[in-house]
XYZ file of C-alpha atoms in Angstrom:
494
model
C -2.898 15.078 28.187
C -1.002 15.478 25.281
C -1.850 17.524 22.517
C -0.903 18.339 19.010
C -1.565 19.959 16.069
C -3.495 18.045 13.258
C -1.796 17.944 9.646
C -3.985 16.641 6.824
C -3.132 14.382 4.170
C -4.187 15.091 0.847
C -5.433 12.664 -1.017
C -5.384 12.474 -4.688
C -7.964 9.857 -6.345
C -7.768 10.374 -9.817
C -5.325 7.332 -11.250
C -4.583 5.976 -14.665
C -7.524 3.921 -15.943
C -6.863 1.256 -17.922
C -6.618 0.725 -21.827
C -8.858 -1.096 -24.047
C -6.992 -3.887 -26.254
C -7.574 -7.262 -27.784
C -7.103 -10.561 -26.947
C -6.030 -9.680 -23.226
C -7.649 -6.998 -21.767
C -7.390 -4.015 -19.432
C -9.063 -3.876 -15.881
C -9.402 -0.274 -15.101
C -11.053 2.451 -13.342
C -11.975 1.967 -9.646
C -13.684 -1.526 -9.314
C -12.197 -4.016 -8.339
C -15.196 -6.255 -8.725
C -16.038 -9.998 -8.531
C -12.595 -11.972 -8.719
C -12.854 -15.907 -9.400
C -11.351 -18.304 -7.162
C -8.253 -18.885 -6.708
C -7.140 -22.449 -6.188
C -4.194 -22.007 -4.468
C -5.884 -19.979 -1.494
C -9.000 -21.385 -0.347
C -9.324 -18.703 2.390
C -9.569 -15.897 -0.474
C -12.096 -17.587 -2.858
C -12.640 -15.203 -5.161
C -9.537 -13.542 -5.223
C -8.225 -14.093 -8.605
C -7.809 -11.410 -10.786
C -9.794 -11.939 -14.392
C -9.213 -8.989 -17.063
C -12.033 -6.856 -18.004
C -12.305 -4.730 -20.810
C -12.240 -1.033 -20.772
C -11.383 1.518 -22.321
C -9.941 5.470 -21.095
C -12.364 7.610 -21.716
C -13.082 8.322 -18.186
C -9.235 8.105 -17.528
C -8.393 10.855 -14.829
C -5.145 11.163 -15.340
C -2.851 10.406 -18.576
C -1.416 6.646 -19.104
C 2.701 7.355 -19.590
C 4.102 3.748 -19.259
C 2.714 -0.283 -19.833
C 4.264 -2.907 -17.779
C 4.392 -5.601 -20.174
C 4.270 -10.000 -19.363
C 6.056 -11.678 -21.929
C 5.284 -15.350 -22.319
C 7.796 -17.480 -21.193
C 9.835 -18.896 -24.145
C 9.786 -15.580 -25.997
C 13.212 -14.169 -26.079
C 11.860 -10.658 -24.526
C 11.301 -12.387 -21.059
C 14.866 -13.146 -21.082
C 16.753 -10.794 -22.582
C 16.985 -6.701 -22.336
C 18.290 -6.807 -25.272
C 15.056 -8.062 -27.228
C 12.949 -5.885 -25.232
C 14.617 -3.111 -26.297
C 14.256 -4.202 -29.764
C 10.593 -5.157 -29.469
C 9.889 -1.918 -28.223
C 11.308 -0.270 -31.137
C 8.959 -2.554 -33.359
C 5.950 -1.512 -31.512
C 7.095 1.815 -31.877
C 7.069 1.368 -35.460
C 3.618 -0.004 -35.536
C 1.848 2.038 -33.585
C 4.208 4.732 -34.901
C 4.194 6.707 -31.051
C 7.610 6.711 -29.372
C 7.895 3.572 -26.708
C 11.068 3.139 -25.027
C 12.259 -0.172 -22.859
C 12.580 1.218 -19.511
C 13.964 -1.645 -17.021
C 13.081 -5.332 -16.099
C 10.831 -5.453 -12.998
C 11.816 -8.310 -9.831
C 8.732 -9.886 -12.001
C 10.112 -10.479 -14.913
C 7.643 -8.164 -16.572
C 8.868 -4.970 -18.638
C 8.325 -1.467 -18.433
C 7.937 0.919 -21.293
C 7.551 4.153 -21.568
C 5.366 6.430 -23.726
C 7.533 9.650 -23.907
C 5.409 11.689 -25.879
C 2.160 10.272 -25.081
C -0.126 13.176 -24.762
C -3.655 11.671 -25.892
C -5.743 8.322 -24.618
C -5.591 7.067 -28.829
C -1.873 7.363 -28.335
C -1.708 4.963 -25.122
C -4.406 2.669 -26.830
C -2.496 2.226 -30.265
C 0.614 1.644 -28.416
C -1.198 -1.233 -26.679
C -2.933 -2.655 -29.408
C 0.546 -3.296 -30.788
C 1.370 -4.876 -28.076
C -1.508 -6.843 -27.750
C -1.437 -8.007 -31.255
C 1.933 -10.233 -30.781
C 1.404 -13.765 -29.756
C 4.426 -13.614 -27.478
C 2.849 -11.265 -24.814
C 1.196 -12.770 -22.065
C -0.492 -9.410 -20.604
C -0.251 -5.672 -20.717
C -1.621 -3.206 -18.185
C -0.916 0.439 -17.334
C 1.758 1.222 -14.890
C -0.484 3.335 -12.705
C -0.277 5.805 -9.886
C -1.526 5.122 -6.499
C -1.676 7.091 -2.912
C -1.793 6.873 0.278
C -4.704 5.893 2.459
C -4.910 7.986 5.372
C -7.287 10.959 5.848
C -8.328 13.832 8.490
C -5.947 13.913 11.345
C -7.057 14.843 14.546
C -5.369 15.853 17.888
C -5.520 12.313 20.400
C -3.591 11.179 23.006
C -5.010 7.758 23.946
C -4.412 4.435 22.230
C -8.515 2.892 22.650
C -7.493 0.851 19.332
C -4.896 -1.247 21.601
C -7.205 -1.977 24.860
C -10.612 -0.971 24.630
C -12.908 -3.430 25.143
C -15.867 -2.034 22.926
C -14.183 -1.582 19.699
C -9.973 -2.515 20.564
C -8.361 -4.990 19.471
C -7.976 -7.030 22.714
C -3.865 -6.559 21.670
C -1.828 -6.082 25.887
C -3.684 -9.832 26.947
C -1.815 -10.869 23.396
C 1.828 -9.598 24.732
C 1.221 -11.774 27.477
C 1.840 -14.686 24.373
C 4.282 -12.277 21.894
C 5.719 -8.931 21.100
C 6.882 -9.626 17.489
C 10.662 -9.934 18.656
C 13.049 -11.399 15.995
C 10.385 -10.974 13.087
C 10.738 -8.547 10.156
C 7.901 -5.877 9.221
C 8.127 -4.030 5.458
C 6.315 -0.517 5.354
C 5.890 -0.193 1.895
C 5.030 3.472 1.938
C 6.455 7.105 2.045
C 9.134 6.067 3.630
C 10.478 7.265 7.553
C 11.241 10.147 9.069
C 13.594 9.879 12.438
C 11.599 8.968 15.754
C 13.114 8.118 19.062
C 10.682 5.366 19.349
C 11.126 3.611 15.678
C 14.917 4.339 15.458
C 16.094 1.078 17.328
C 13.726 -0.859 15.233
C 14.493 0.243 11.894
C 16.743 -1.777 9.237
C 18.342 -1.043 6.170
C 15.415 -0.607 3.587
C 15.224 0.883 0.152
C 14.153 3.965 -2.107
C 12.218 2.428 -5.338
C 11.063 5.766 -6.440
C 12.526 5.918 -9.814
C 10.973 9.454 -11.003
C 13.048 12.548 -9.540
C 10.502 14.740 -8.916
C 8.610 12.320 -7.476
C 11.038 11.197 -4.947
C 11.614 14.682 -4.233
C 15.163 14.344 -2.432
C 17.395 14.906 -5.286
C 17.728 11.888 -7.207
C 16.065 8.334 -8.047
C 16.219 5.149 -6.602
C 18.660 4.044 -3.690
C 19.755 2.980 -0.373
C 18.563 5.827 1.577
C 14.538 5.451 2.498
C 13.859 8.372 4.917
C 10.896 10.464 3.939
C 11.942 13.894 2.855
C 8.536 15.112 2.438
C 5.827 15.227 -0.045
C 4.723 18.540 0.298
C 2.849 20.250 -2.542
C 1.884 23.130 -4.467
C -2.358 23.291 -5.883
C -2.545 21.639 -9.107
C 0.778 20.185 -8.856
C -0.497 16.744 -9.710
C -2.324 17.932 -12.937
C -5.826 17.688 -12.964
C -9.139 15.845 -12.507
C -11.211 14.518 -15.047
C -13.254 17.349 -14.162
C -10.400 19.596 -15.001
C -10.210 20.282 -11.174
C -6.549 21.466 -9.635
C -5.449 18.231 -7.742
C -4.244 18.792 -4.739
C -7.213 21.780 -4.804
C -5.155 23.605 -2.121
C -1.902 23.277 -1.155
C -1.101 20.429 1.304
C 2.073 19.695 4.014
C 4.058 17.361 4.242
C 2.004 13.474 5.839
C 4.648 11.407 7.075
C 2.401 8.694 6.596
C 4.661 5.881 6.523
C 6.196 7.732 9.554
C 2.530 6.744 11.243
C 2.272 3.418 9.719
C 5.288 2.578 10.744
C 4.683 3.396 15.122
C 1.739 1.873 14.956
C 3.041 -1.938 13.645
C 6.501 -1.160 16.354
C 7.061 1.558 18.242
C 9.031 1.143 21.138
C 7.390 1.898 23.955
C 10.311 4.071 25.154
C 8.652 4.891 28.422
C 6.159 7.509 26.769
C 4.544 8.292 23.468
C 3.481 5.188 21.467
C 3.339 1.693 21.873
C 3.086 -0.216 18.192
C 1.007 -3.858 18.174
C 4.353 -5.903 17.971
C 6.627 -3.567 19.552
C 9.383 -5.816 19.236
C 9.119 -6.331 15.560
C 11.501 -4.549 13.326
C 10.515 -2.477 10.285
C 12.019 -2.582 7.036
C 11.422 0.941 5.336
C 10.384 0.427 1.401
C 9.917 3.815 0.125
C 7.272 4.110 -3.398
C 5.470 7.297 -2.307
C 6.286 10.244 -2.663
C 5.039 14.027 -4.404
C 1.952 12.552 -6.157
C 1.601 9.020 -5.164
C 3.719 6.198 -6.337
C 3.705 4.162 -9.977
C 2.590 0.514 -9.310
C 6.005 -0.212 -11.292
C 8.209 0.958 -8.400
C 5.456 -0.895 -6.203
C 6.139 -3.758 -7.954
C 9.752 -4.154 -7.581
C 9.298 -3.043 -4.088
C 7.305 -6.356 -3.109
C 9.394 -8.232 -4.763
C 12.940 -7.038 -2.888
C 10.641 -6.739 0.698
C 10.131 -10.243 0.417
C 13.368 -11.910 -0.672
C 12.933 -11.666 -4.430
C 15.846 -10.444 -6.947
C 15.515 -6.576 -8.434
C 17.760 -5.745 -11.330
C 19.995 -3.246 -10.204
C 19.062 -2.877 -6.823
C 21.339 -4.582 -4.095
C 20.086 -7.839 -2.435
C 17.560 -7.587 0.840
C 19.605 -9.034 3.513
C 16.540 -9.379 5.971
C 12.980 -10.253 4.015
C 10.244 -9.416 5.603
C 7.572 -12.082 7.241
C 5.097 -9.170 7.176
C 4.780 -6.649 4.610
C 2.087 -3.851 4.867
C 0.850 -1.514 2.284
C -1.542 1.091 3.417
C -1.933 2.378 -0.210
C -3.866 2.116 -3.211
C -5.417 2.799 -6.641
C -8.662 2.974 -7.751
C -8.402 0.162 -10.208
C -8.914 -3.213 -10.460
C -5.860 -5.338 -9.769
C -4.095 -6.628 -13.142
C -1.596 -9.481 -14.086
C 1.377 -7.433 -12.974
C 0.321 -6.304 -9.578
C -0.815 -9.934 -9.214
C 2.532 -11.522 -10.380
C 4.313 -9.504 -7.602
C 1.769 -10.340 -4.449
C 1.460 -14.016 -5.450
C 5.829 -14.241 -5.537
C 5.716 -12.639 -2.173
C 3.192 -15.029 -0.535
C 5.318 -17.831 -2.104
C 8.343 -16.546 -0.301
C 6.443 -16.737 2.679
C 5.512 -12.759 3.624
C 2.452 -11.931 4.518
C 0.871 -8.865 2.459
C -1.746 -6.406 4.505
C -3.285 -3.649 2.852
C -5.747 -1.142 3.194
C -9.223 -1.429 2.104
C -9.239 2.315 0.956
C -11.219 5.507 1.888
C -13.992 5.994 -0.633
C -17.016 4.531 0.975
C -17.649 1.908 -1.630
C -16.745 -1.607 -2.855
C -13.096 -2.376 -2.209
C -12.991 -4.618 -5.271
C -12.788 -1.108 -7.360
C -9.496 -1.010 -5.673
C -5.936 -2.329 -5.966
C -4.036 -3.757 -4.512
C -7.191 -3.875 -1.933
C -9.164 -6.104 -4.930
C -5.789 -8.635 -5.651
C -4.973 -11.942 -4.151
C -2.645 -13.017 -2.279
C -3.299 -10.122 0.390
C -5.568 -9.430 3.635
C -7.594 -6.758 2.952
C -8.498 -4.331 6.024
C -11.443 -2.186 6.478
C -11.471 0.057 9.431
C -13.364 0.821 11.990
C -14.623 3.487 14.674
C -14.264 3.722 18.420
C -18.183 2.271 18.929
C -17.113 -0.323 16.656
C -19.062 0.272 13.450
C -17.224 0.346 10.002
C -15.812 3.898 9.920
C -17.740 6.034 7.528
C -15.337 6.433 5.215
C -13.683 2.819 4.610
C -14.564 0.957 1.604
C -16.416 -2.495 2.307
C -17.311 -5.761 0.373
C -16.825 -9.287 -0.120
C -12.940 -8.994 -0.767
C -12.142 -7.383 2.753
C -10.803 -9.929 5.027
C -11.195 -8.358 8.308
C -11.533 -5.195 9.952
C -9.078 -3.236 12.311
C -9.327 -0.197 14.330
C -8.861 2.628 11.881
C -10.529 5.954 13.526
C -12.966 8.064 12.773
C -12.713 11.890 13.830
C -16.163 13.348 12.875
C -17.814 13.083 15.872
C -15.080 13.462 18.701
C -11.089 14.622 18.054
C -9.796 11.951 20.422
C -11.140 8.939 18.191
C -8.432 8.728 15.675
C -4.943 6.216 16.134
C -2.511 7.939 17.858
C 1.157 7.090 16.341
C 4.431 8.709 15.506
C 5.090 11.917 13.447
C 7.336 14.523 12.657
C 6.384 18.608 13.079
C 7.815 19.630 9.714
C 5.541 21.415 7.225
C 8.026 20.318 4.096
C 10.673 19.168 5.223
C 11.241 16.995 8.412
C 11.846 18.905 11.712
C 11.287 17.572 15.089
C 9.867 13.895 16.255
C 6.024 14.470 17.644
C 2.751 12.261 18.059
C -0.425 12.644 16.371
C -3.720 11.021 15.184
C -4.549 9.818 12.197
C -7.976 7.966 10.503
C -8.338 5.745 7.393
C -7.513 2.152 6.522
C -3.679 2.896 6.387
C -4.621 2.972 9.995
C -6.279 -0.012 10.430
C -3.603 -2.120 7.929
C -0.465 -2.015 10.191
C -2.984 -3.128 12.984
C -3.194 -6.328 11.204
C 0.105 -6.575 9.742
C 1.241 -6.191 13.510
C -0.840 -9.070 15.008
C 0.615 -11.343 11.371
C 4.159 -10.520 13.362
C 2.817 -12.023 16.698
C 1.613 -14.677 14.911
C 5.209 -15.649 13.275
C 6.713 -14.896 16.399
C 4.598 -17.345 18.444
C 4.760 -19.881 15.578
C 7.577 -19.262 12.838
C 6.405 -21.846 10.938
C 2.782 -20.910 10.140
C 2.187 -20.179 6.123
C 1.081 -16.860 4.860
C -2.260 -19.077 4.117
C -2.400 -19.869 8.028
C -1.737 -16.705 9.596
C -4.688 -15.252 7.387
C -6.948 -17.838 8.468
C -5.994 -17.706 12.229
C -6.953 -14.042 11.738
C -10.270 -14.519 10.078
C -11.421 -17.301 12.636
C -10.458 -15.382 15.542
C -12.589 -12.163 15.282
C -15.852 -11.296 17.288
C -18.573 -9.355 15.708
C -18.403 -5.777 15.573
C -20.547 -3.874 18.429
C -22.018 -1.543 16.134
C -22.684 -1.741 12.468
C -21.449 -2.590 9.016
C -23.178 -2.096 5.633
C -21.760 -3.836 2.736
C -19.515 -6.081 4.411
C -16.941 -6.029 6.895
C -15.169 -9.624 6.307
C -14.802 -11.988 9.634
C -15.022 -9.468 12.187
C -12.986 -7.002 14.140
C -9.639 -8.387 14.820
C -8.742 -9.528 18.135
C -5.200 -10.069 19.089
C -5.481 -11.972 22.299
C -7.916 -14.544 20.769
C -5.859 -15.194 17.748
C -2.560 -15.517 19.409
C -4.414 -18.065 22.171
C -5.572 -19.690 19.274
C -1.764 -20.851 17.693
C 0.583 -23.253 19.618
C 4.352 -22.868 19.753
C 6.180 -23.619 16.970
């Protein structure tokens, strides 16, 4: 049996709430509440994304940047240039600094607030925004996390084969392994493991922030993880004027994790991932501190085939993106913008339900559409005590649960190193980034056995395919817990 020592990701919740305006408003906070339907996906009615209004007095941490929509036939959605200059002129007006900052893969801008150091300086700043008939939206460029919590030691993969709470996935290989199809982590990015090194293609660093990205300098080429290791109060404080992290915290190497559990190779020990034959495309937007849902944006956009100023093409778009991260806000125009382009180029977006216990529709991108939503579950089967729940998760996955027995978490691949990365190991891991690349890895069998199905289809394949969970879910679960061999048997050839 092996074992291994337990590291513990830290988990941050405080994010930027949103800001109160005019005419378009802010959704903020941590709901992600009731979303309208959205036409375009019958399988995710009420999905859609509506702006409430709020305002930041509750904000948890400080708002430093908009990403700003500018209608179509203003000259700002076109041209740098103009945005530069508009930003001056809403400097002027709401007479705070504002600075153009780039052009997201949506089109949107970013702008930063320098010298922001008060909520009435963020909310005058958007007003003047809001007040000019050319802008379509504007929403905070928030921080989000991962969404992983309390490792345990485990050497048993019960999530793969199980048959009271598995996901049914070794009578699915029988039908596909994921070979020739393209998985995006979109996550901390990877540290080297024998058994994800032969699956893993050129990817991308979108953390633009230095500190942030915490290997010496902003984005580029090079995605491996180099830890995101940090210091008590390093990431400010609550809105309880708490130290966040309260204690210092190692390094996660949690896309490391995600990452084994969609592919790993099955190299004749450790791991085996759902579609070990898939390979994974390594989008790094977490790092010290979470992630800004700017560099989150531009990540989906590249992942899935779309254009990023500045950044070098993607010359193999992913069919499957997961993102086992979030926010605790509702999802907004931009984040929207960004999931809707991918699902038009055809990748399929998983993400995690979140940790919190509570309504998923507080949560982004968990709340947006365009995505499968994941809760996760324990080894009896119920919803695992900590996952969020409600009417916008999709399905539910194994994700772990560790409180009542060590060996119940996912078992996937890891790296020793307290900071910085050191040797390859195993360990287990519980939360919904868990139960995420469960699903994104049966959405790569899915495209393997039939490259032709839609985003729309594999989604739906997914939800009609589940069987009731064995032990219980309060507040909503979505279809059912996912079973692999059922959906694949499900899907013809293509």
């Amino acid at each position: 049996m092996h074992r291994f020592t337990p590291l513990r990701i830290a988990l941050a919740v405080a994010t930027a709430a949103a800001v109160m305006g005019t005419g378009v408003a802010f959704a903020g906070g941590s709901s992600d509440a009731a979303r309208p339907a959205d036409a375009a996906r019958p399988a995710d009615a009420g999905r859609a994304a509506t702006p409430v209004a709020a305002d930041v007095s509750g904000a948890t941490e400080l708002v430093q940047g908009f990403i700003v929509g500018y209608k179509s036939q203003a000259a700002e959605a076109k041209s740098n240039e103009a945005a530069v200059k508009d930003a001056r002129a809403k400097a002027g007006k709401a007479g705070e600094p504002v600075s153009f900052e780039r052009r997201l893969g949506t089109g949107a801008a970013l702008v930063e607030l320098p010298e922001a150091d008060k909520v009435q300086d963020a909310q005058k700043v958007a007003a003047a925004f809001l007040a000019d008939p050319d802008v379509a939206y504007v929403v905070p460029d928030r921080r989000v996390y991962a969404t992983a919590v309390d490792p345990a030691e485990y050497s048993y993969q019960w999530d793969l084969y199980e048959t009271t709470a598995g996901m049914n996935v070794p009578a699915a290989w029988e039908q596909a392994t994921g070979k020739g199809v393209t998985v995006a982590v979109i996550d901390t990015g990877i540290a080297k493991h024998s058994e994800l090194s032969s699956k893993v293609l050129p990817g991308y660093d979108f953390i633009s922030h230095t500190w942030t990205a915490n290997d010496g300098g902003g984005r580029d080429n090079d995605p491996s993880d180099p830890g995101d290791w940090l210091k008590r109060g390093e990431c400010g404080k609550d809105k309880n004027g708490n130290p966040v992290p309260a204690r210092d915290t190692n390094s996660g190497w949690h896309g490391t994790h995600v990452a084994g559990t969609v592919a790993a190779a099955a190299n004749g020990y450790g791991t085996v991932g759902v579609a070990h034959e898939a390979s994974i495309l390594p989008v790094r937007v977490l790092g010290r501190c979470g992630g800004t849902t700017s560099d989150i944006i531009d990540a989906i956009t590249w992942a899935s085939g779309g254009t990023v100023t500045d950044v070098p093409a993607n010359k193999n778009p992913a069919a499957v993106i997961n993102m086992s991260l979030g926010g605790k806000f509702t999802c907004d125009q931009a984040y929207n913008a960004a999931l809707k382009g991918a699902r038009d180029r055809g990748a399929t977006v998983v993400v995690s339900a979140g940790n919190d216990n509570t309504d998923a529709a507080a949560y982004s991108p968990a709340g947006c559409a365009n995505v499968i939503t994941v809760a996760a579950s324990d080894r009896e089967g119920n919803r695992a005590a900590y996952s969020n729940y409600g009417k916008v998760v999709d399905v539910t996955a194994p994700g772990g649960e560790n409180n009542v027995r060590d060996a119940d978490g996912i078992w996937s691949t890891l790296n020793t190193g307290t900071t910085t990365p050191d040797k390859e190991k195993y360990a287990s891991y519980q939360g919904t980034s868990m139960a995420a690349p469960h699903i994104a890895g049966l959405a790569a069998l899915l495209k393997q056995k039939n490259p032709s199905l839609t985003p729309a289809q594999i989604e739906q394949t997914i939800k009609n395919n589940t069987r009731a969970l064995p032990g219980t879910c309060s507040g909503g679960c979505g279809a059912g817990l996912s079973d692999a061999d059922k959906a694949l048997t499900a899907v013809t050839g293509g």
